[in-house]
Amino acid sequence: MTTVRGLLSRRWVLVLIVVITWVILAAALKGVSTLELSTAADTPFTAWLRDLAASIRGNRTKSPAFLYFFNPIRLGVQGFIEPIRSVIAVPAEGDLIPLFGWLGVVALIGYIVYATSNLRTSVLSMALVFGCGVLGVWADSMDTLALTLGAVFLSLLIGFPLGVWAGLNDRVMAVIRPVLDLAQILPTLVYLAPLALVFLIGIASATIATLIYSIPICIRITAHAVRSLKAGPVEAAQSMGSTRWQLLTKVQLPMARQTLILGVNQTTLAALSFVVIAALIGAPGLGKPVIDALTIRNVGDGLTAGLAVVLLAVMLDRATTAAVLRSQSYVPVAGPALIRRRIGLIGGGIATVVAIVLSRNQLWAAVFPPQLNFGEEISAFFDTIVSWVTSTFDFLTTGLNTAFTTIMLNPLEGLLANSPWYLTITAISLVALIVGGRNVAVLSVFLMLAVVAIGLWHDTMITLSQVLLATAVVMVVGVVLGVIAGRSERAERFLKPVLDAGQTLPAFVYLVPVLALFGPTRFAAIVCGVFYAAPVVVRVVADGVKGVPSDMVEAAVASGSTTTQVITKVQLPASKKSLLLGANQGLIFVLAVIVIGGLVGAGGLGYLVLVGQSKPELTGKGLAAGLAIVLLGIMLDRIAHASAQRSDRSSS
Amino acid sequence: MTESADPGASAEAAISVRSLWKVFGPKADSIVGTPLAGLSRAELLEQTGCVAAVRDVSFDVAPGEVFVVMGLSGSGKSTLVRCLTRLIEPTAGSVLVSGEDILKASPARLRELRRTRFSMVFQHFGLLPHRRVIDNIAYSLEVNGVKKEMRHKRAHEVIELVGLHGYANHYPEQLSGGMQQRVGLARALAVDPEVMLLDEPFSALDPLIRRDMQNEVKRLHRDLGKTMVFITHDLAEALKLGDRIAIMRDGAVVQMGTPAEVVANPADEYVADFVRDVPKSHVLTLGAIARPAEPGEYLDGPRLDVTTLIRDASPVIADASGPIVVIANGEAVGVVTSDDVLRLIASEPTASEHEAR
Amino acid sequence: MTNTRGTTVILATAFAATSLLLAACGSTVNSATSSSAAAASPSTSVSGSASTSASGEASKACGKWGMAMNAWVGYTASAQVVSNVAKSLGCTITQTKLDEAATTYDAMEAGSVDVVIEDWGGGRWKEWVDRGAVKELGENGNVGLIGMFVPQWMCDKYPDISDSANLNKYAEMFKTAESGDKGAWYEGPPGYTTIGEKMVSANKLNYKVINTGSEAALIDLFTKADKNQTPVLAYWYTPQYFNAKVKLCRVNFPKSDWTDAAKASGLTDYPETTLVKLATTKLVESGDPFANLVANFKWTNADQDSVSADIEGGMTPEAAAQKWIDANPDKVKAWTGQ
């Protein structure tokens, strides 16, 4: 134990020496070789990308790659999604309602949930969908639901077989794993522009972007489901002479059912959480009002739409979770329960059919009744609340913002961005060498040189400084709340709904209130990053603290430790692995939001991505910024990963 | 390497294993047949990073015999039994089942053999949780393409055979451990195999249930006469069920023989340690202590067969006034007196000694 | 006992199939031409659909077209007025919310929208025009003026601040934590036409350009500065409904010509911009009544502001547009020729 501490502290002493030297040199060389570039300026690389993008746009109707590959995919995806929309969301030409009116949709959702889980969840689901109508966003909600369900279906169609394959075959897994890892750290904002370039703005691009986000999750869980099966039954089936196909269809897949349904759950939530950002490239539905809230400052409507997203998320989550729970037992219902259930299914089915017929023939059942639509009131209510909060706490937020920016952010940005690039690269790679080892240091140097070559070094460092600070704040918040939740079940019960909401609420929704509170500043982006990443970190830390064996804690208490001592000397050190995992997750989540922070004044790479999307003369710059974000993400992830592994090794 | 099948392999035996090796590790193929094969387990691991789980094992199992492989955990017994049906692919050696070399079978032929000739019972049952008892039992018939009606008929037969009447439509999670293993047994019997392989089938069960199940196996063996390879770490179980016992240590067989031989003449300290606590009178037969009659002893006492367990003979011996006569094939081969029995019992550890260990 | 789960699935599937079959039968709601039904309809993205069959018979055949909806209110006002008029001509207009410039031009090339009713882009569409996807249809009558603004109270207090030559004198006042030792120059959102960096360097100003990222940020800045009497220098433009709410004062820079993006160097200020209409070649060449309407559409800043103000005041865009149309029949007639 003492040697471990010795090793650790020696490592930190080295880091400290590097940082102090860095600070001194940076102060001396301030403003030298910062590679700062104005927004409108191009580098050779970005100019090349810009011309490439222009030639791609010009070739959309001519090039064989488009005629025989991209365009058919686009039309295929569109042709798949549109019919789903026409059932619940978009009326046909000249029609008042889609195929089903609101009552029919509510009933159908209720029936499907009842058939796959239970009555209680079914009633809850119907109430939540109904709530979308009350919020005044029925049509947008249905459009979002249609797109989500379509995307989930396609995700499963592609992800499920790949996941099974990767689960069965180590070589396939070895090929797929790096792709999955990359997908996990890729901030969603960066692949919108390339997709829009080849699939154009519209439903197809939005769906494909959603797929890129949700398929890796589906593959991961499916592969895990197949891999983590109990060995016994599989071996027994092999010993009885099953072929591989028989093994798969008669044993492995049926046994993995519960985890597979969990995969459906996760895939669905991922697809839904992508709705808002997909609106940037033409997804219809609830995403657009949320983004409009930002572009034309309409807090109320944005929050209302955001709330509808949450309602849909809760509905889809509960419905699929109930299905997971129901599949925990392999024993089907029997006896009186079965008879009750059959009666329920038949009765519910008849009721559903009646509701659908009504919804197509009665106005009140077809169009969501205006008397029940409280959208405007709710939106106005949100407006009032937000303006009250911003005006009341203005003094506090301004002070906090100024203090944080002056004391922490400006010095760090000065260190990273306003000192010579070669100094920053040297310093970062030395830190990487000390905490992560040689391989990571070499990789970091390579990635940072690539950023320099792209020509976006200065902007990358601006983004990096925000990411690092936000992660630090997230870790403080995460450890404090995580320890509290990990130690007290009551606190955990209290925090759970907050964390749940925090994880389902699209990050865009709180950009506007935060903007109102802190103005267009880097601090606003940091606050958003903290909001977004904190729930995950709290979860990971709480799980880590709960995972500390109780006899360890009891031994410490028995030997007279104070609560603080128990936390700092036993629970935190023992859950070090969770803390590092939390830091890694926190970094990735923060990065995803900091780049969106370009919308609230964060500048840096995220802003360039957004500029590139709307100004054709800056497309190249935007694409290059996306690439730089990816490189930055890989570097941060690898360093965090390697340092976690290293400290893991040194403590074992 | 697999070509080095011992010419002494027996075609008459139900199973004939010769020079079987299983090496796990990075260079598993480059060990057997080199000097490395002579290294101890620890040395081998250090020099090559490989572990020889089964090393140079040979034995024959006669048709209808119950052959028990016994050893502590990590001795390689579970790996050995899996090598017999290539659930684990052996590194070298040969396995003949009714004269056919399993190791040379094509994947299709191997499946065929698994479906019809072997069956296996597992320590943790390995039942398919999503299938009813009857569909678990009928599984191997199902994968072999037997029609539903036929395979359910057969499954019902075995259900009766193992005492699972009325449980056909239950799911495994609704059954106790003992009942689940009855399903495991029934499943193994369903294909009417030539050879049953039982891998510590009762280790996960409570002691009382374990005894019931052991008796069940004895009964099934008596009624059906299947050849069985039975893996266990429990000597009492080995002695109770086995016609012959092979004791394994670090992947190799250290002794092979009938229960009486093993108990009476442990091959080395390892085996001796095992059998020290066994009440010899429960294992040894009169043959083990019979001696030629001394002059003056009367030979008109009760006559008992040479294969009678001493424990079973002792009431008779105690009641007899003189020595009893031990006969084999109707001929007297020796005598036993109560003194002889007492001497044997005296050589066993006392109860206090027993507890002290 | 058969597989009960299977039966459940069969039952559920059977009902789902029945529902779909039923849906294939006629819908009395959809076939009804009741105008009350249309009025009860929540603001879906498809406007004019319900009344198509009612008014469509009377007029010349008008097709189904897409109108790009950019975010700002002035745009919404123009686009909604045109949509409402088109509806009365029997056209079916699908409104699609889109970011301006490249995003919208791409959507036009892809065929999902056909009209941009108010473009500020200063020729960014050239690439799409060259490819023959988009045509410029001339001015829409609105004149836009972008610029750097301060709240009115500053112009009152420091009358010379509206001359850019004095900005450096006041730089100290505009310092924030974001701008460090320079004055803060809040730049417009990513999609908007911005030349802040060039203006700062061409006019040798001691200011740092801060990219705000959204119009919401600018509105917040000005609202706060107006309320708390704090200094701020930020990007803004007219026509904009917000100008009626918060009085702003434009800082004037030396004039320069920037109509040609190629002559960008040395830019010192934003000139007045005549806003233009764009349409897809497909629409222009169709000879459709809608093409005619878009080509003729022209109104003033005052017209647009009145509709914008109504929308901001809480009317739906449809209602606000209809109010203006009802009040200005002559102007509408000039567009439609009816």
JSON list of C-alpha atoms in Angstrom, two decimals, chain C residues 97-200:
[
{"chain": "C", "resi": 97, "resn": "LYS", "atom": "CA", "xyz": [-38.16, 24.96, -41.08]},
{"chain": "C", "resi": 98, "resn": "LEU", "atom": "CA", "xyz": [-34.57, 25.24, -42.18]},
{"chain": "C", "resi": 99, "resn": "ASP", "atom": "CA", "xyz": [-31.38, 27.08, -41.40]},
{"chain": "C", "resi": 100, "resn": "GLU", "atom": "CA", "xyz": [-30.66, 29.76, -43.94]},
{"chain": "C", "resi": 101, "resn": "ALA", "atom": "CA", "xyz": [-28.09, 29.80, -46.73]},
{"chain": "C", "resi": 102, "resn": "ALA", "atom": "CA", "xyz": [-26.31, 26.53, -47.58]},
{"chain": "C", "resi": 103, "resn": "THR", "atom": "CA", "xyz": [-28.76, 24.35, -45.70]},
{"chain": "C", "resi": 104, "resn": "THR", "atom": "CA", "xyz": [-31.69, 25.86, -47.51]},
{"chain": "C", "resi": 105, "resn": "TYR", "atom": "CA", "xyz": [-29.99, 25.89, -50.91]},
{"chain": "C", "resi": 106, "resn": "ASP", "atom": "CA", "xyz": [-29.22, 22.20, -50.46]},
{"chain": "C", "resi": 107, "resn": "ALA", "atom": "CA", "xyz": [-32.81, 21.55, -49.57]},
{"chain": "C", "resi": 108, "resn": "MET", "atom": "CA", "xyz": [-33.86, 23.39, -52.73]},
{"chain": "C", "resi": 109, "resn": "GLU", "atom": "CA", "xyz": [-31.52, 21.32, -54.83]},
{"chain": "C", "resi": 110, "resn": "ALA", "atom": "CA", "xyz": [-32.87, 18.19, -53.17]},
{"chain": "C", "resi": 111, "resn": "GLY", "atom": "CA", "xyz": [-36.39, 19.32, -54.03]},
{"chain": "C", "resi": 112, "resn": "SER", "atom": "CA", "xyz": [-37.80, 19.52, -50.50]},
{"chain": "C", "resi": 113, "resn": "VAL", "atom": "CA", "xyz": [-38.40, 23.29, -50.66]},
{"chain": "C", "resi": 114, "resn": "ASP", "atom": "CA", "xyz": [-38.91, 25.62, -53.61]},
{"chain": "C", "resi": 115, "resn": "VAL", "atom": "CA", "xyz": [-38.90, 29.18, -52.31]},
{"chain": "C", "resi": 116, "resn": "VAL", "atom": "CA", "xyz": [-36.75, 31.40, -50.12]},
{"chain": "C", "resi": 117, "resn": "ILE", "atom": "CA", "xyz": [-38.76, 34.57, -49.66]},
{"chain": "C", "resi": 118, "resn": "GLU", "atom": "CA", "xyz": [-36.08, 36.68, -48.00]},
{"chain": "C", "resi": 119, "resn": "ASP", "atom": "CA", "xyz": [-32.38, 36.02, -48.55]},
{"chain": "C", "resi": 120, "resn": "TRP", "atom": "CA", "xyz": [-29.63, 38.12, -46.98]},
{"chain": "C", "resi": 121, "resn": "GLY", "atom": "CA", "xyz": [-26.83, 36.00, -48.30]},
{"chain": "C", "resi": 122, "resn": "GLY", "atom": "CA", "xyz": [-25.17, 38.43, -50.66]},
{"chain": "C", "resi": 123, "resn": "GLY", "atom": "CA", "xyz": [-24.60, 35.98, -53.47]},
{"chain": "C", "resi": 124, "resn": "ARG", "atom": "CA", "xyz": [-23.77, 32.80, -51.54]},
{"chain": "C", "resi": 125, "resn": "TRP", "atom": "CA", "xyz": [-26.24, 30.98, -53.74]},
{"chain": "C", "resi": 126, "resn": "LYS", "atom": "CA", "xyz": [-24.03, 31.48, -56.80]},
{"chain": "C", "resi": 127, "resn": "GLU", "atom": "CA", "xyz": [-22.83, 27.85, -56.76]},
{"chain": "C", "resi": 128, "resn": "TRP", "atom": "CA", "xyz": [-26.41, 26.58, -56.84]},
{"chain": "C", "resi": 129, "resn": "VAL", "atom": "CA", "xyz": [-27.46, 29.08, -59.51]},
{"chain": "C", "resi": 130, "resn": "ASP", "atom": "CA", "xyz": [-24.49, 28.01, -61.64]},
{"chain": "C", "resi": 131, "resn": "ARG", "atom": "CA", "xyz": [-25.63, 24.40, -61.40]},
{"chain": "C", "resi": 132, "resn": "GLY", "atom": "CA", "xyz": [-29.09, 25.40, -62.52]},
{"chain": "C", "resi": 133, "resn": "ALA", "atom": "CA", "xyz": [-30.86, 24.33, -59.38]},
{"chain": "C", "resi": 134, "resn": "VAL", "atom": "CA", "xyz": [-31.84, 27.78, -58.11]},
{"chain": "C", "resi": 135, "resn": "LYS", "atom": "CA", "xyz": [-32.87, 31.05, -59.71]},
{"chain": "C", "resi": 136, "resn": "GLU", "atom": "CA", "xyz": [-32.77, 34.53, -58.20]},
{"chain": "C", "resi": 137, "resn": "LEU", "atom": "CA", "xyz": [-36.14, 36.26, -58.52]},
{"chain": "C", "resi": 138, "resn": "GLY", "atom": "CA", "xyz": [-35.11, 39.80, -57.60]},
{"chain": "C", "resi": 139, "resn": "GLU", "atom": "CA", "xyz": [-35.82, 42.08, -54.66]},
{"chain": "C", "resi": 140, "resn": "ASN", "atom": "CA", "xyz": [-38.67, 41.48, -52.27]},
{"chain": "C", "resi": 141, "resn": "GLY", "atom": "CA", "xyz": [-38.87, 45.16, -51.35]},
{"chain": "C", "resi": 142, "resn": "ASN", "atom": "CA", "xyz": [-37.39, 44.86, -47.91]},
{"chain": "C", "resi": 143, "resn": "VAL", "atom": "CA", "xyz": [-34.13, 46.61, -47.27]},
{"chain": "C", "resi": 144, "resn": "GLY", "atom": "CA", "xyz": [-31.95, 45.14, -44.60]},
{"chain": "C", "resi": 145, "resn": "LEU", "atom": "CA", "xyz": [-29.30, 46.93, -42.67]},
{"chain": "C", "resi": 146, "resn": "ILE", "atom": "CA", "xyz": [-26.83, 45.02, -40.57]},
{"chain": "C", "resi": 147, "resn": "GLY", "atom": "CA", "xyz": [-24.54, 46.79, -38.21]},
{"chain": "C", "resi": 148, "resn": "MET", "atom": "CA", "xyz": [-22.95, 47.10, -34.83]},
{"chain": "C", "resi": 149, "resn": "PHE", "atom": "CA", "xyz": [-25.35, 48.51, -32.27]},
{"chain": "C", "resi": 150, "resn": "VAL", "atom": "CA", "xyz": [-25.29, 49.83, -28.74]},
{"chain": "C", "resi": 151, "resn": "PRO", "atom": "CA", "xyz": [-28.31, 50.41, -26.50]},
{"chain": "C", "resi": 152, "resn": "GLN", "atom": "CA", "xyz": [-29.93, 53.80, -26.98]},
{"chain": "C", "resi": 153, "resn": "TRP", "atom": "CA", "xyz": [-28.98, 55.00, -23.51]},
{"chain": "C", "resi": 154, "resn": "MET", "atom": "CA", "xyz": [-25.33, 54.92, -24.52]},
{"chain": "C", "resi": 155, "resn": "CYS", "atom": "CA", "xyz": [-25.92, 57.17, -27.53]},
{"chain": "C", "resi": 156, "resn": "ASP", "atom": "CA", "xyz": [-27.79, 59.53, -25.24]},
{"chain": "C", "resi": 157, "resn": "LYS", "atom": "CA", "xyz": [-25.05, 59.59, -22.68]},
{"chain": "C", "resi": 158, "resn": "TYR", "atom": "CA", "xyz": [-22.06, 59.46, -25.06]},
{"chain": "C", "resi": 159, "resn": "PRO", "atom": "CA", "xyz": [-23.31, 61.15, -28.24]},
{"chain": "C", "resi": 160, "resn": "ASP", "atom": "CA", "xyz": [-20.03, 60.62, -30.10]},
{"chain": "C", "resi": 161, "resn": "ILE", "atom": "CA", "xyz": [-20.11, 56.84, -29.63]},
{"chain": "C", "resi": 162, "resn": "SER", "atom": "CA", "xyz": [-22.15, 56.38, -32.78]},
{"chain": "C", "resi": 163, "resn": "ASP", "atom": "CA", "xyz": [-19.05, 57.34, -34.75]},
{"chain": "C", "resi": 164, "resn": "SER", "atom": "CA", "xyz": [-16.73, 54.35, -34.99]},
{"chain": "C", "resi": 165, "resn": "ALA", "atom": "CA", "xyz": [-13.70, 56.62, -34.77]},
{"chain": "C", "resi": 166, "resn": "ASN", "atom": "CA", "xyz": [-14.46, 57.05, -31.08]},
{"chain": "C", "resi": 167, "resn": "LEU", "atom": "CA", "xyz": [-14.90, 53.39, -30.26]},
{"chain": "C", "resi": 168, "resn": "ASN", "atom": "CA", "xyz": [-11.35, 52.89, -29.05]},
{"chain": "C", "resi": 169, "resn": "LYS", "atom": "CA", "xyz": [-11.89, 55.71, -26.59]},
{"chain": "C", "resi": 170, "resn": "TYR", "atom": "CA", "xyz": [-14.69, 53.70, -25.01]},
{"chain": "C", "resi": 171, "resn": "ALA", "atom": "CA", "xyz": [-13.11, 50.27, -25.30]},
{"chain": "C", "resi": 172, "resn": "GLU", "atom": "CA", "xyz": [-12.43, 50.16, -21.57]},
{"chain": "C", "resi": 173, "resn": "MET", "atom": "CA", "xyz": [-16.18, 50.39, -20.91]},
{"chain": "C", "resi": 174, "resn": "PHE", "atom": "CA", "xyz": [-16.92, 47.32, -23.04]},
{"chain": "C", "resi": 175, "resn": "LYS", "atom": "CA", "xyz": [-14.38, 45.08, -21.35]},
{"chain": "C", "resi": 176, "resn": "THR", "atom": "CA", "xyz": [-15.69, 41.78, -19.94]},
{"chain": "C", "resi": 177, "resn": "ALA", "atom": "CA", "xyz": [-14.12, 38.64, -18.59]},
{"chain": "C", "resi": 178, "resn": "GLU", "atom": "CA", "xyz": [-14.55, 37.17, -22.08]},
{"chain": "C", "resi": 179, "resn": "SER", "atom": "CA", "xyz": [-12.69, 39.90, -23.92]},
{"chain": "C", "resi": 180, "resn": "GLY", "atom": "CA", "xyz": [-9.75, 40.24, -21.56]},
{"chain": "C", "resi": 181, "resn": "ASP", "atom": "CA", "xyz": [-7.96, 43.58, -21.97]},
{"chain": "C", "resi": 182, "resn": "LYS", "atom": "CA", "xyz": [-9.92, 44.59, -25.08]},
{"chain": "C", "resi": 183, "resn": "GLY", "atom": "CA", "xyz": [-13.47, 45.70, -25.58]},
{"chain": "C", "resi": 184, "resn": "ALA", "atom": "CA", "xyz": [-16.04, 42.98, -26.25]},
{"chain": "C", "resi": 185, "resn": "TRP", "atom": "CA", "xyz": [-17.44, 42.93, -29.80]},
{"chain": "C", "resi": 186, "resn": "TYR", "atom": "CA", "xyz": [-20.35, 40.51, -29.89]},
{"chain": "C", "resi": 187, "resn": "GLU", "atom": "CA", "xyz": [-20.63, 39.02, -33.35]},
{"chain": "C", "resi": 188, "resn": "GLY", "atom": "CA", "xyz": [-23.77, 37.63, -35.00]},
{"chain": "C", "resi": 189, "resn": "PRO", "atom": "CA", "xyz": [-24.84, 33.96, -35.15]},
{"chain": "C", "resi": 190, "resn": "PRO", "atom": "CA", "xyz": [-23.01, 31.47, -37.39]},
{"chain": "C", "resi": 191, "resn": "GLY", "atom": "CA", "xyz": [-25.53, 31.51, -40.20]},
{"chain": "C", "resi": 192, "resn": "TYR", "atom": "CA", "xyz": [-25.76, 35.28, -40.50]},
{"chain": "C", "resi": 193, "resn": "THR", "atom": "CA", "xyz": [-23.68, 37.53, -42.72]},
{"chain": "C", "resi": 194, "resn": "THR", "atom": "CA", "xyz": [-20.85, 38.73, -40.52]},
{"chain": "C", "resi": 195, "resn": "ILE", "atom": "CA", "xyz": [-17.64, 40.62, -41.20]},
{"chain": "C", "resi": 196, "resn": "GLY", "atom": "CA", "xyz": [-16.75, 41.60, -37.64]},
{"chain": "C", "resi": 197, "resn": "GLU", "atom": "CA", "xyz": [-13.16, 40.37, -37.72]},
{"chain": "C", "resi": 198, "resn": "LYS", "atom": "CA", "xyz": [-12.51, 42.39, -40.88]},
{"chain": "C", "resi": 199, "resn": "MET", "atom": "CA", "xyz": [-14.20, 45.49, -39.50]},
{"chain": "C", "resi": 200, "resn": "VAL", "atom": "CA", "xyz": [-12.10, 45.34, -36.35]}
]
